[in-house]
């Protein structure tokens, strides 16, 4: 499903990642690792956001050879989303609807699901950290992709929203969608049936 080979990433002289191969099949996966270990960097590589050495393929689509098609099959929600503060929540969502050619009905249902509909006509600068996180999750689930990458999706949201997120992930997984999650909080099989747990250690991705 996803394969990465000969991955190397440096920021200046500081090497963050250096590994030969990491592959995952369809499913739900948890990527562990402390701050500064390279989780977010790996996510940005996989989603085609930063330059790197190596190759990344998703369902036979090569990131370097067909970057537009590749990126259209992945949705990435950052740990700390940053949007223009003067933009309204609805305007951001409309942008995602257009770029991902999504159905308005799907998005309205997502906004209701995360209880954000009453706030979408407010500017993002007025949002609390929890509202901002829920907005980023709504955007992440807009459209139809193969792989969802959720970096620290549970931070700043309440228990009710976390339970809703778990339920949504399970529903999407039953539809054949795949997930890579990172979380400082433990993710147990009582919450999600994980297909694998990995950790970044000494610039390598290892299976636990």
Coordinates of C-alpha atoms in Angstrom, one line a residue:
X1 CA 0.0 0.0 0.0
X2 CA 2.7 2.5 1.1
X3 CA 6.4 1.9 0.6
X4 CA 9.3 4.1 1.3
X5 CA 12.9 3.3 0.3
X6 CA 16.3 4.8 1.0
X7 CA 14.9 7.8 2.9
X8 CA 17.3 10.4 4.0
X9 CA 16.4 13.8 5.4
X10 CA 18.7 16.5 6.8
X11 CA 18.1 20.0 8.0
X12 CA 21.4 21.6 7.2
X13 CA 24.0 19.3 8.8
X14 CA 21.5 17.7 11.2
X15 CA 20.3 14.3 9.9
X16 CA 16.8 13.5 11.1
X17 CA 15.9 10.3 9.2
X18 CA 18.1 7.7 7.5
X19 CA 16.6 4.3 6.7
X20 CA 16.5 1.8 3.9
X21 CA 12.9 0.6 3.8
X22 CA 9.5 1.0 5.5
X23 CA 6.3 -0.6 4.2
X24 CA 2.8 -0.9 5.4
X25 CA -0.3 -2.6 4.0
X26 CA -3.9 -1.4 4.3
X27 CA -4.9 -0.8 7.9
X28 CA -4.5 1.4 11.0
X29 CA -1.0 2.1 12.3
X30 CA 0.4 4.0 15.2
X31 CA 3.8 5.7 14.9
X32 CA 5.5 6.4 18.3
X33 CA 8.4 8.6 19.2
X34 CA 9.3 11.5 21.4
X35 CA 9.6 15.1 20.4
X36 CA 12.3 15.7 17.9
X37 CA 12.6 12.1 16.7
X38 CA 11.3 12.8 13.2
X39 CA 7.7 11.8 13.3
X40 CA 6.4 15.0 11.8
X41 CA 9.2 15.1 9.3
X42 CA 8.4 11.6 8.1
X43 CA 4.7 12.6 7.8
X44 CA 5.7 15.6 5.7
X45 CA 7.8 13.5 3.5
X46 CA 5.1 10.9 2.9
X47 CA 2.6 13.7 2.1
X48 CA 4.9 15.3 -0.3
X49 CA 5.4 18.6 1.6
X50 CA 9.2 18.7 1.9
X51 CA 12.2 17.7 -0.2
X52 CA 14.0 14.5 0.7
X53 CA 16.2 11.8 -0.7
X54 CA 14.6 8.5 -1.5
X55 CA 11.4 7.1 -3.0
X56 CA 7.8 7.0 -1.8
X57 CA 5.0 5.0 -3.4
X58 CA 1.3 4.7 -2.6
X59 CA -0.7 2.1 -4.3
X60 CA 1.7 2.1 -7.3
X61 CA 1.8 5.9 -7.6
X62 CA 5.3 7.4 -7.2
X63 CA 5.6 10.7 -5.4
X64 CA 8.4 12.0 -7.7
X65 CA 7.0 10.8 -11.0
X66 CA 3.4 11.8 -10.4
X67 CA 3.3 14.2 -7.5
X68 CA -0.2 15.7 -8.2
X69 CA -1.9 12.3 -8.4
X70 CA 0.1 11.1 -5.4
X71 CA -0.9 14.0 -3.2
X72 CA -4.6 13.7 -4.2
X73 CA -4.6 10.3 -2.5
X74 CA -3.3 11.4 0.9
X75 CA -4.8 13.6 3.6
X76 CA -2.4 15.0 6.2
X77 CA -3.6 16.8 9.4
X78 CA -0.7 18.5 11.3
X79 CA -0.2 18.3 15.0
X80 CA -0.5 22.1 15.3
X81 CA -2.4 23.4 12.4
X82 CA -1.8 27.0 11.3
X83 CA -4.3 28.8 9.2
X84 CA -4.7 32.5 8.4
X85 CA -6.4 34.0 11.4
X86 CA -8.6 36.4 9.2
X87 CA -10.1 33.5 7.2
X88 CA -13.5 32.1 8.3
X89 CA -13.8 28.5 9.1
X90 CA -16.3 28.1 6.3
X91 CA -14.0 29.7 3.8
X92 CA -11.2 27.3 4.6
X93 CA -13.7 24.4 4.3
X94 CA -14.9 25.7 0.9
X95 CA -11.3 25.7 -0.3
X96 CA -10.9 22.0 0.6
X97 CA -14.2 21.2 -1.0
X98 CA -13.1 22.8 -4.3
X99 CA -9.6 21.3 -4.3
X100 CA -10.7 17.8 -3.4
X101 CA -13.9 18.0 -5.5
X102 CA -15.9 16.9 -2.5
X103 CA -19.6 16.9 -1.9
X104 CA -21.1 19.6 0.2
X105 CA -23.4 17.1 2.0
X106 CA -20.3 15.2 3.2
X107 CA -18.8 18.3 4.7
X108 CA -22.0 19.5 6.3
X109 CA -22.2 16.1 8.0
X110 CA -18.6 16.3 9.2
X111 CA -19.2 19.8 10.7
X112 CA -22.3 18.7 12.5
X113 CA -20.5 15.5 13.7
X114 CA -17.8 17.5 15.4
X115 CA -20.2 20.2 16.5
X116 CA -18.5 23.0 14.6
X117 CA -21.4 24.2 12.4
X118 CA -22.4 27.2 14.6
X119 CA -18.8 28.5 14.5
X120 CA -18.0 28.2 10.8
X121 CA -18.8 31.9 10.0
X122 CA -16.4 33.1 12.7
X123 CA -12.8 33.9 11.8
X124 CA -10.2 31.3 12.7
X125 CA -8.4 33.8 14.9
X126 CA -11.4 33.6 17.3
X127 CA -11.2 29.8 17.7
X128 CA -10.0 28.0 20.8
X129 CA -7.3 25.4 20.4
X130 CA -9.9 22.7 20.6
X131 CA -12.0 24.3 17.9
X132 CA -9.0 24.8 15.7
X133 CA -8.1 21.1 16.0
X134 CA -11.6 20.0 15.2
X135 CA -11.6 22.3 12.1
X136 CA -8.3 20.6 10.9
X137 CA -9.9 17.2 11.4
X138 CA -12.9 18.2 9.4
X139 CA -10.6 19.3 6.6
X140 CA -8.6 16.1 6.8
X141 CA -11.7 14.0 6.2
X142 CA -13.0 16.0 3.3
X143 CA -13.0 14.2 0.0
X144 CA -12.0 10.6 -0.9
X145 CA -8.4 9.6 -0.3
X146 CA -6.6 6.3 0.3
X147 CA -4.4 7.3 3.3
X148 CA -5.0 9.6 6.2
X149 CA -2.0 10.8 8.2
X150 CA -3.0 12.3 11.5
X151 CA -0.2 13.9 13.6
X152 CA -1.2 14.1 17.3
X153 CA -5.0 14.1 16.4
X154 CA -6.0 13.8 20.1
X155 CA -4.3 16.9 21.6
X156 CA -6.5 19.8 22.6
X157 CA -9.8 18.0 21.9
X158 CA -12.2 16.7 24.6
X159 CA -13.0 13.1 25.4
X160 CA -16.3 13.2 23.4
X161 CA -14.5 14.5 20.3
X162 CA -11.8 11.8 20.7
X163 CA -14.5 9.1 20.8
X164 CA -16.1 10.6 17.7
X165 CA -12.7 10.6 16.0
X166 CA -12.1 6.9 16.9
X167 CA -15.5 6.0 15.5
X168 CA -14.9 7.9 12.2
X169 CA -11.5 6.2 11.8
X170 CA -13.2 2.8 12.3
X171 CA -15.9 3.6 9.7
X172 CA -13.3 4.7 7.2
X173 CA -11.1 1.7 7.8
X174 CA -14.1 -0.6 7.0
X175 CA -14.3 1.2 3.7
X176 CA -10.7 0.2 2.9
X177 CA -9.0 3.5 4.0
X178 CA -5.7 3.4 5.8
X179 CA -4.4 5.5 8.7
X180 CA -1.1 6.4 10.2
X181 CA -1.5 8.1 13.6
X182 CA 1.0 9.6 16.0
X183 CA 0.1 10.2 19.6
X184 CA 1.8 10.8 22.9
X185 CA -1.2 9.2 24.5
X186 CA -1.5 5.4 24.5
X187 CA -3.7 4.0 21.7
X188 CA -5.1 0.7 22.9
X189 CA -6.9 -1.9 20.9
X190 CA -10.0 -1.2 23.0
X191 CA -10.2 2.1 21.2
X192 CA -8.8 1.1 17.8
X193 CA -7.8 -2.3 16.4
X194 CA -4.3 -1.5 15.3
X195 CA -2.6 -3.4 12.5
X196 CA 0.9 -2.3 13.6
X197 CA 2.9 -0.1 15.9
X198 CA 6.1 1.5 14.9
X199 CA 8.7 3.8 16.5
X200 CA 11.3 6.1 15.2
X201 CA 14.6 5.3 16.9
X202 CA 18.0 6.5 15.9
X203 CA 16.7 7.8 12.6
X204 CA 15.1 4.4 11.8
X205 CA 11.5 3.2 11.6
X206 CA 11.2 0.0 13.6
X207 CA 8.2 -2.3 14.3
X208 CA 7.3 -2.9 17.9

